[in-house]
Tab-separated table of C-alpha atoms in Angstrom:
chain	number	residue	atom	x	y	z
A	239	MET	CA	34.522	108.398	0.110
A	240	SER	CA	32.746	111.454	1.496
A	241	GLU	CA	29.630	111.335	3.688
A	242	SER	CA	27.433	111.219	0.623
A	243	ALA	CA	24.878	108.819	-0.799
A	244	PRO	CA	27.605	106.373	-1.952
A	245	SER	CA	29.109	106.441	1.546
A	246	ALA	CA	25.753	105.554	3.099
A	247	GLU	CA	25.256	102.755	0.540
A	248	TYR	CA	28.687	101.303	1.272
A	249	SER	CA	28.264	101.569	5.028
A	250	ALA	CA	24.861	99.864	4.935
A	251	VAL	CA	26.448	96.727	3.507
A	252	ARG	CA	29.892	96.798	5.099
A	253	ASP	CA	29.213	98.185	8.583
A	254	GLY	CA	26.691	95.770	10.028
A	255	GLY	CA	23.503	96.802	8.236
A	256	ALA	CA	21.909	95.606	5.010
A	257	GLY	CA	21.750	96.899	1.448
A	258	VAL	CA	19.385	95.938	-1.348
A	259	LEU	CA	20.687	95.607	-4.917
A	260	ASP	CA	18.822	95.273	-8.183
A	261	LEU	CA	20.530	92.507	-10.176
A	262	SER	CA	17.816	92.222	-12.811
A	263	SER	CA	20.345	92.963	-15.564
A	264	ARG	CA	21.523	89.372	-15.081
A	265	GLY	CA	20.011	86.738	-17.366
A	266	ARG	CA	17.601	83.981	-16.295
A	267	LEU	CA	16.903	80.875	-18.390
A	268	LEU	CA	14.704	77.960	-17.368
A	269	VAL	CA	15.746	74.533	-18.645
A	270	SER	CA	13.182	71.749	-18.347
A	271	GLY	CA	12.388	68.330	-19.779
A	272	SER	CA	13.206	64.731	-18.938
A	273	GLU	CA	16.624	64.968	-20.651
A	274	ALA	CA	17.644	68.288	-19.076
A	275	VAL	CA	20.178	66.696	-16.726
A	276	MET	CA	21.861	64.688	-19.476
A	277	PHE	CA	22.245	67.608	-21.875
A	278	LEU	CA	23.269	70.115	-19.183
A	279	ASN	CA	25.891	67.764	-17.781
A	280	GLY	CA	27.580	67.557	-21.173
A	281	LEU	CA	27.917	71.341	-21.322
A	282	ILE	CA	29.001	72.459	-17.836
A	283	THR	CA	31.815	71.840	-15.370
A	284	ASN	CA	29.718	70.876	-12.343
A	285	ASP	CA	27.594	67.754	-11.844
A	286	VAL	CA	23.868	68.430	-12.213
A	287	LYS	CA	23.110	64.784	-11.387
A	288	THR	CA	24.000	65.549	-7.773
A	289	LEU	CA	21.763	68.632	-7.574
A	290	ALA	CA	18.633	67.922	-5.530
A	291	VAL	CA	15.409	69.874	-5.936
A	292	SER	CA	15.522	73.143	-3.916
A	293	SER	CA	19.307	73.403	-4.093
A	294	TRP	CA	21.784	75.188	-6.352
A	295	MET	CA	25.373	75.069	-7.540
A	296	PRO	CA	27.839	77.287	-9.401
A	297	ALA	CA	29.007	76.063	-12.797
A	298	VAL	CA	30.901	77.171	-15.880
A	299	PHE	CA	30.177	76.717	-19.569
A	300	PRO	CA	33.630	76.072	-21.108
A	301	ASN	CA	34.621	75.667	-24.732
A	302	VAL	CA	36.581	72.705	-26.121
A	303	GLN	CA	39.849	74.371	-25.069
A	304	GLY	CA	38.642	74.565	-21.445
A	305	ARG	CA	38.216	78.331	-21.693
A	306	LEU	CA	35.448	80.195	-19.960
A	307	LEU	CA	32.338	81.110	-21.942
A	308	ALA	CA	30.078	81.904	-18.959
A	309	ALA	CA	29.977	81.505	-15.182
A	310	VAL	CA	26.474	80.660	-13.960
A	311	ARG	CA	24.411	79.471	-11.038
A	312	ILE	CA	22.061	76.543	-11.581
A	313	ILE	CA	19.039	76.411	-9.281
A	314	HIS	CA	16.973	73.210	-9.248
A	315	ARG	CA	13.345	74.266	-8.899
A	316	GLU	CA	10.212	72.151	-9.131
A	317	ASP	CA	9.651	73.406	-12.700
A	318	GLY	CA	13.194	72.792	-13.933
A	319	PHE	CA	16.689	74.259	-13.714
A	320	LEU	CA	16.913	78.047	-13.464
A	321	ILE	CA	20.212	79.207	-14.960
A	322	ASP	CA	21.280	82.595	-13.618
A	323	THR	CA	24.071	84.264	-15.591
A	324	GLU	CA	25.677	87.670	-15.984
A	325	GLY	CA	24.049	89.941	-18.554
A	326	PRO	CA	26.965	89.855	-21.042
A	327	THR	CA	26.843	86.046	-21.230
A	328	LEU	CA	23.064	85.553	-21.518
A	329	GLU	CA	23.106	85.304	-25.326
A	330	THR	CA	26.064	82.901	-25.266
A	331	VAL	CA	24.387	80.577	-22.766
A	332	ALA	CA	21.068	80.722	-24.632
A	333	LYS	CA	22.750	79.727	-27.910
A	334	LEU	CA	24.681	76.891	-26.252
A	335	LEU	CA	21.459	75.487	-24.817
A	336	GLU	CA	19.158	76.045	-27.776
A	337	ARG	CA	21.230	73.756	-29.990
A	338	PHE	CA	19.776	70.814	-28.043
A	339	THR	CA	16.090	71.753	-28.067
A	340	LEU	CA	15.452	69.572	-31.123
A	341	ALA	CA	17.602	66.692	-29.891
A	342	GLY	CA	15.237	65.380	-27.229
A	343	ASP	CA	12.972	66.342	-24.333
A	344	PHE	CA	14.900	69.518	-23.523
A	345	ARG	CA	13.239	72.928	-23.395
A	346	VAL	CA	14.743	76.376	-22.815
A	347	THR	CA	12.638	79.376	-21.787
A	348	ASP	CA	14.154	82.846	-21.445
A	349	LEU	CA	12.622	84.352	-18.296
A	350	THR	CA	14.872	87.434	-18.214
A	351	SER	CA	12.288	89.982	-19.327
A	352	GLU	CA	9.466	88.684	-17.142
A	353	THR	CA	11.426	88.179	-13.926
A	354	ALA	CA	13.708	90.251	-11.699
A	355	THR	CA	16.528	89.541	-9.256
A	356	LEU	CA	17.002	91.489	-6.049
A	357	SER	CA	19.856	90.872	-3.632
A	358	LEU	CA	20.056	91.650	0.060
A	359	GLN	CA	23.629	91.985	1.344
A	360	GLY	CA	25.012	92.691	4.810
A	361	ALA	CA	25.241	91.318	8.341
A	362	LYS	CA	21.591	92.243	8.989
A	363	ALA	CA	20.331	90.654	5.763
A	364	SER	CA	18.749	87.716	7.590
A	365	GLU	CA	17.000	90.091	9.998
A	366	VAL	CA	15.513	92.056	7.099
A	367	MET	CA	14.509	88.815	5.387
A	368	PHE	CA	12.736	87.646	8.551
A	369	GLN	CA	10.771	90.888	8.840
A	370	THR	CA	9.862	90.885	5.142
A	371	LEU	CA	9.347	87.237	4.143
A	372	GLY	CA	9.405	85.254	7.375
A	373	GLU	CA	11.423	82.557	9.089
A	374	THR	CA	11.708	80.114	6.171
A	375	ALA	CA	13.240	82.783	3.929
A	376	ALA	CA	15.585	84.087	6.624
A	377	ASN	CA	16.941	80.628	7.457
A	378	VAL	CA	17.611	79.236	3.985
A	379	GLU	CA	20.975	77.469	4.096
A	380	ARG	CA	23.858	77.943	1.700
A	381	GLN	CA	23.468	75.964	-1.534
A	382	GLN	CA	19.763	75.565	-0.757
A	383	MET	CA	16.659	77.323	-2.133
A	384	SER	CA	13.423	78.300	-0.420
A	385	THR	CA	10.165	79.360	-2.051
A	386	VAL	CA	7.854	81.835	-0.317
A	387	GLN	CA	4.443	82.989	-1.454
A	388	LEU	CA	3.842	86.734	-1.551
A	389	GLN	CA	0.519	88.333	-0.611
A	390	SER	CA	-0.220	88.589	-4.340
A	391	ASP	CA	0.004	84.751	-4.543
A	392	SER	CA	3.157	85.096	-6.662
A	393	ASN	CA	6.176	83.072	-5.531
A	394	VAL	CA	9.674	84.313	-4.782
A	395	SER	CA	12.623	81.899	-4.992
A	396	ILE	CA	15.377	82.630	-2.470
A	397	ILE	CA	18.978	81.447	-2.283
A	398	ARG	CA	21.690	82.425	0.177
A	399	ALA	CA	24.501	84.038	-1.807
A	400	THR	CA	27.106	86.754	-1.506
A	401	HIS	CA	28.264	89.383	-3.991
A	402	THR	CA	30.127	91.407	-1.362
A	403	ALA	CA	31.784	88.997	1.151
A	404	GLU	CA	28.870	89.806	3.464
A	405	ASP	CA	25.949	87.532	4.285
A	406	GLY	CA	23.282	87.727	1.614
A	407	PHE	CA	20.206	86.470	-0.183
A	408	ASP	CA	19.206	86.578	-3.843
A	409	LEU	CA	15.499	86.799	-4.584
A	410	PHE	CA	14.018	85.760	-7.940
A	411	VAL	CA	10.564	87.206	-8.488
A	412	ASP	CA	8.079	88.132	-11.212
A	413	ARG	CA	9.066	91.508	-12.644
A	414	ASN	CA	5.709	93.095	-11.798
A	415	GLU	CA	6.257	92.188	-8.117
A	416	ALA	CA	9.830	93.473	-7.908
A	417	GLN	CA	9.163	97.090	-6.947
A	418	ALA	CA	6.773	96.145	-4.142
A	419	LEU	CA	9.281	93.623	-2.800
A	420	HIS	CA	12.077	96.209	-3.039
A	421	ASN	CA	9.910	98.659	-1.091
A	422	SER	CA	9.221	96.046	1.592
A	423	LEU	CA	12.927	95.335	2.013
A	424	THR	CA	13.783	99.023	2.383
A	425	LYS	CA	10.894	99.527	4.810
A	426	ALA	CA	12.401	96.730	6.915
A	427	GLY	CA	15.732	98.576	7.057
A	428	ALA	CA	17.693	97.767	3.888
A	429	HIS	CA	19.400	100.696	2.151
A	430	PRO	CA	19.237	100.828	-1.682
A	431	VAL	CA	22.708	100.276	-3.188
A	432	GLY	CA	23.640	101.281	-6.727
A	433	PRO	CA	26.005	99.673	-9.265
A	434	ASP	CA	28.971	101.969	-8.537
A	435	VAL	CA	29.093	100.963	-4.872
A	436	LEU	CA	28.456	97.317	-5.772
A	437	GLU	CA	31.550	97.466	-7.993
A	438	VAL	CA	33.689	98.534	-5.008
A	439	LEU	CA	32.151	95.864	-2.785
A	440	ARG	CA	32.630	93.047	-5.307
A	441	ILE	CA	36.299	93.980	-5.896
A	442	GLU	CA	36.856	94.002	-2.116
A	443	ALA	CA	35.207	90.570	-2.117
A	444	GLY	CA	37.532	89.338	-4.871
A	445	ILE	CA	34.643	88.304	-7.140
A	446	PRO	CA	35.513	88.375	-10.870
A	447	ARG	CA	33.163	89.896	-13.446
A	448	TYR	CA	32.767	88.536	-16.966
A	449	GLY	CA	34.127	90.863	-19.640
A	450	VAL	CA	36.280	92.640	-17.052
A	451	ASP	CA	38.207	90.078	-14.994
A	452	MET	CA	37.535	86.954	-17.058
A	453	ASP	CA	36.455	86.007	-20.547
A	454	GLU	CA	36.966	83.434	-23.277
A	455	ALA	CA	40.732	84.006	-23.158
A	456	ASN	CA	40.885	82.494	-19.655
A	457	VAL	CA	41.150	78.830	-18.812
A	458	VAL	CA	38.449	78.097	-16.222
A	459	THR	CA	40.939	77.208	-13.476
A	460	GLU	CA	42.707	80.591	-13.751
A	461	THR	CA	39.642	82.437	-12.475
A	462	ASN	CA	39.246	81.123	-8.883
A	463	LEU	CA	35.977	79.387	-9.767
A	464	ASP	CA	37.156	76.094	-8.284
A	465	ASP	CA	33.826	75.413	-6.561
A	466	ALA	CA	32.165	75.460	-10.000
A	467	VAL	CA	34.143	72.439	-11.232
A	468	SER	CA	33.558	68.767	-10.472
A	469	PHE	CA	36.571	66.536	-11.059
A	470	THR	CA	34.570	63.336	-10.513
A	471	LYS	CA	31.722	63.699	-13.033
A	472	GLY	CA	31.650	62.208	-16.507
A	473	CYS	CA	32.663	63.747	-19.793
A	474	TYR	CA	31.823	67.347	-20.720
A	475	ILE	CA	33.101	69.871	-23.231
A	476	GLY	CA	36.610	71.000	-22.258
A	477	GLN	CA	36.997	68.431	-19.468
A	478	GLU	CA	40.244	66.932	-20.700
A	479	ILE	CA	42.148	70.223	-20.640
A	480	ILE	CA	40.663	71.379	-17.318
A	481	ALA	CA	41.528	68.036	-15.682
A	482	ARG	CA	45.022	67.969	-17.204
A	483	ILE	CA	45.842	71.381	-15.712
A	484	LYS	CA	44.629	70.287	-12.260
A	485	TYR	CA	46.651	67.094	-12.239
A	486	ARG	CA	49.693	68.869	-13.647
A	487	GLY	CA	49.657	70.854	-10.432
A	488	HIS	CA	48.759	74.432	-11.282
A	489	VAL	CA	47.897	76.971	-13.959
A	490	ALA	CA	50.532	79.293	-15.440
A	491	LYS	CA	48.771	82.368	-14.026
A	492	LYS	CA	45.858	83.014	-11.698
A	493	LEU	CA	43.506	85.789	-10.660
A	494	THR	CA	44.735	87.394	-7.450
A	495	GLY	CA	44.645	90.629	-5.472
A	496	LEU	CA	46.998	93.589	-5.663
A	497	LEU	CA	47.237	95.952	-2.699
A	498	PHE	CA	48.646	99.467	-3.149
A	499	GLU	CA	50.209	101.716	-0.526
A	500	ASN	CA	47.589	104.452	-0.830
A	501	GLU	CA	45.020	105.786	-3.282
A	502	VAL	CA	46.291	105.657	-6.878
A	503	ALA	CA	44.790	105.891	-10.364
A	504	LEU	CA	45.172	102.749	-12.458
A	505	ASP	CA	44.749	102.165	-16.166
A	506	GLY	CA	42.689	99.183	-17.187
A	507	GLY	CA	45.064	96.446	-18.292
A	508	ALA	CA	48.052	98.038	-16.542
A	509	LYS	CA	51.047	95.690	-16.656
A	510	VAL	CA	52.464	94.091	-13.528
A	511	PHE	CA	56.222	93.609	-13.139
A	512	SER	CA	58.355	91.745	-10.642
A	513	ASN	CA	61.089	93.565	-8.750
A	514	ASP	CA	63.632	92.117	-11.185
A	515	ASP	CA	61.796	93.719	-14.133
A	516	LYS	CA	59.997	90.667	-15.502
A	517	GLU	CA	56.511	91.242	-16.859
A	518	ILE	CA	54.375	88.907	-14.762
A	519	GLY	CA	50.756	89.968	-15.220
A	520	ARG	CA	48.111	92.615	-15.743
A	521	VAL	CA	45.432	94.482	-13.810
A	522	THR	CA	41.806	93.758	-14.715
A	523	SER	CA	39.805	95.972	-12.336
A	524	SER	CA	40.522	98.339	-9.463
A	525	ALA	CA	38.818	100.525	-6.880
A	526	PHE	CA	39.534	102.600	-3.811
A	527	SER	CA	38.598	100.544	-0.757
A	528	PRO	CA	37.008	102.659	1.996
A	529	ARG	CA	37.565	99.812	4.457
A	530	LEU	CA	41.291	99.496	3.696
A	531	GLY	CA	41.910	103.170	2.899
A	532	ARG	CA	43.875	102.394	-0.248
A	533	THR	CA	43.493	101.266	-3.842
A	534	ILE	CA	43.002	97.570	-4.480
A	535	ALA	CA	42.973	95.684	-7.762
A	536	LEU	CA	42.226	92.316	-9.259
A	537	GLY	CA	44.583	90.964	-11.859
A	538	TYR	CA	46.388	87.958	-13.279
A	539	VAL	CA	49.850	87.163	-11.955
A	540	LYS	CA	52.189	84.343	-12.956
A	541	TYR	CA	52.217	81.359	-10.637
A	542	ASP	CA	55.710	81.901	-9.204
A	543	TYR	CA	54.690	85.325	-7.847
A	544	LEU	CA	51.330	84.467	-6.258
A	545	SER	CA	52.487	84.236	-2.627
A	546	PRO	CA	50.699	86.886	-0.513
A	547	GLY	CA	53.038	89.747	0.324
A	548	THR	CA	55.152	89.390	-2.831
A	549	PRO	CA	56.267	92.911	-3.840
A	550	VAL	CA	55.466	93.952	-7.409
A	551	ARG	CA	55.346	97.115	-9.492
A	552	VAL	CA	52.449	98.220	-11.674
A	553	LEU	CA	53.108	100.424	-14.693
A	554	SER	CA	50.195	102.833	-15.183
A	555	SER	CA	50.269	106.072	-17.228
A	556	GLU	CA	54.057	105.770	-17.309
A	557	GLN	CA	54.205	105.703	-13.514
A	558	GLU	CA	55.621	102.808	-11.539
A	559	LEU	CA	53.388	102.082	-8.569
A	560	PRO	CA	54.555	99.734	-5.799
A	561	ALA	CA	52.093	97.060	-4.696
A	562	THR	CA	51.991	93.694	-2.999
A	563	VAL	CA	50.182	90.521	-3.988
A	564	SER	CA	47.205	89.891	-1.696
A	565	GLU	CA	45.071	86.842	-1.055
A	566	LEU	CA	41.363	87.196	-1.797
A	567	PRO	CA	38.996	88.426	-0.572
A	568	PHE	CA	40.545	91.718	0.479
A	569	VAL	CA	37.734	92.140	3.034
A	570	ARG	CA	36.385	89.104	4.896
A	571	GLY	CA	32.911	90.203	5.889
A	572	SER	CA	30.024	88.477	7.628
A	573	TRP	CA	29.858	85.749	4.954
A	574	TYR	CA	33.012	84.341	6.563
A	575	ALA	CA	31.873	84.746	10.172
A	576	ASP	CA	31.016	81.069	10.748
């Protein structure tokens, strides 16, 4: 990566500074009503009953076969449960929820168009948060939420979250306040970061993306979303299959990292082979890692070949490219400093 705008964006996040991302393309749905917990708990893998006000949890909407329809974050606010999901799965989640709006006291409001999500990522994220929104915002703990009032009297909801393996905060705000908040964050020292650089950072962080690294073809437990699944809660759609796989011991294949010797070009869906010529997986996404100085990839590999350091070969554009299986994340940034 040359000393260009992308290089400065990457360095701001990865080299001890802070970058600000616009994640407003994600979807935001507010679920409210006295029966919200009951209906939500029947649809997702995590246990909403345990979710206190001003806290959040990851969760998955599975289908009856235990396959992944959407990966979400559920934030328990005073006004209900804010469901934050990737853009490609917003319609799916909305349809899954709306089926229950006539079944009881359960209301779904799509807030996507009237709200925005900004994310601050990097070792100095908390410092920028302190300068911009104060001590309460800067010190929000993981899995917790803080609410801060802006000068306009509008509220911003803040959670501590990473998209890059660096320390970070996600900020949910009214759309008409987003630009002013973005400006305040950059004035305090955050560097704007675009989607191309975010893609490199999230692959380095080993974070799967829906429609690229995971979709409805994947059983939930193949996708490394273990913290989104409760194995102690009551019945939900797909529970039997998800639980059976866990207690059987392991899935047949799992999302993992692939580390190449240098910079290479990879086809999407490139096949992965063992050294004894067995087809054992496929690549889902790849990028050149400035930190590691080589190409890295996410992909699915059969269970017997998941040990870090296992040599493999990737067939791309009729070339055989040597690689090794790598544990995730590829880069352990400030998120893992504690």
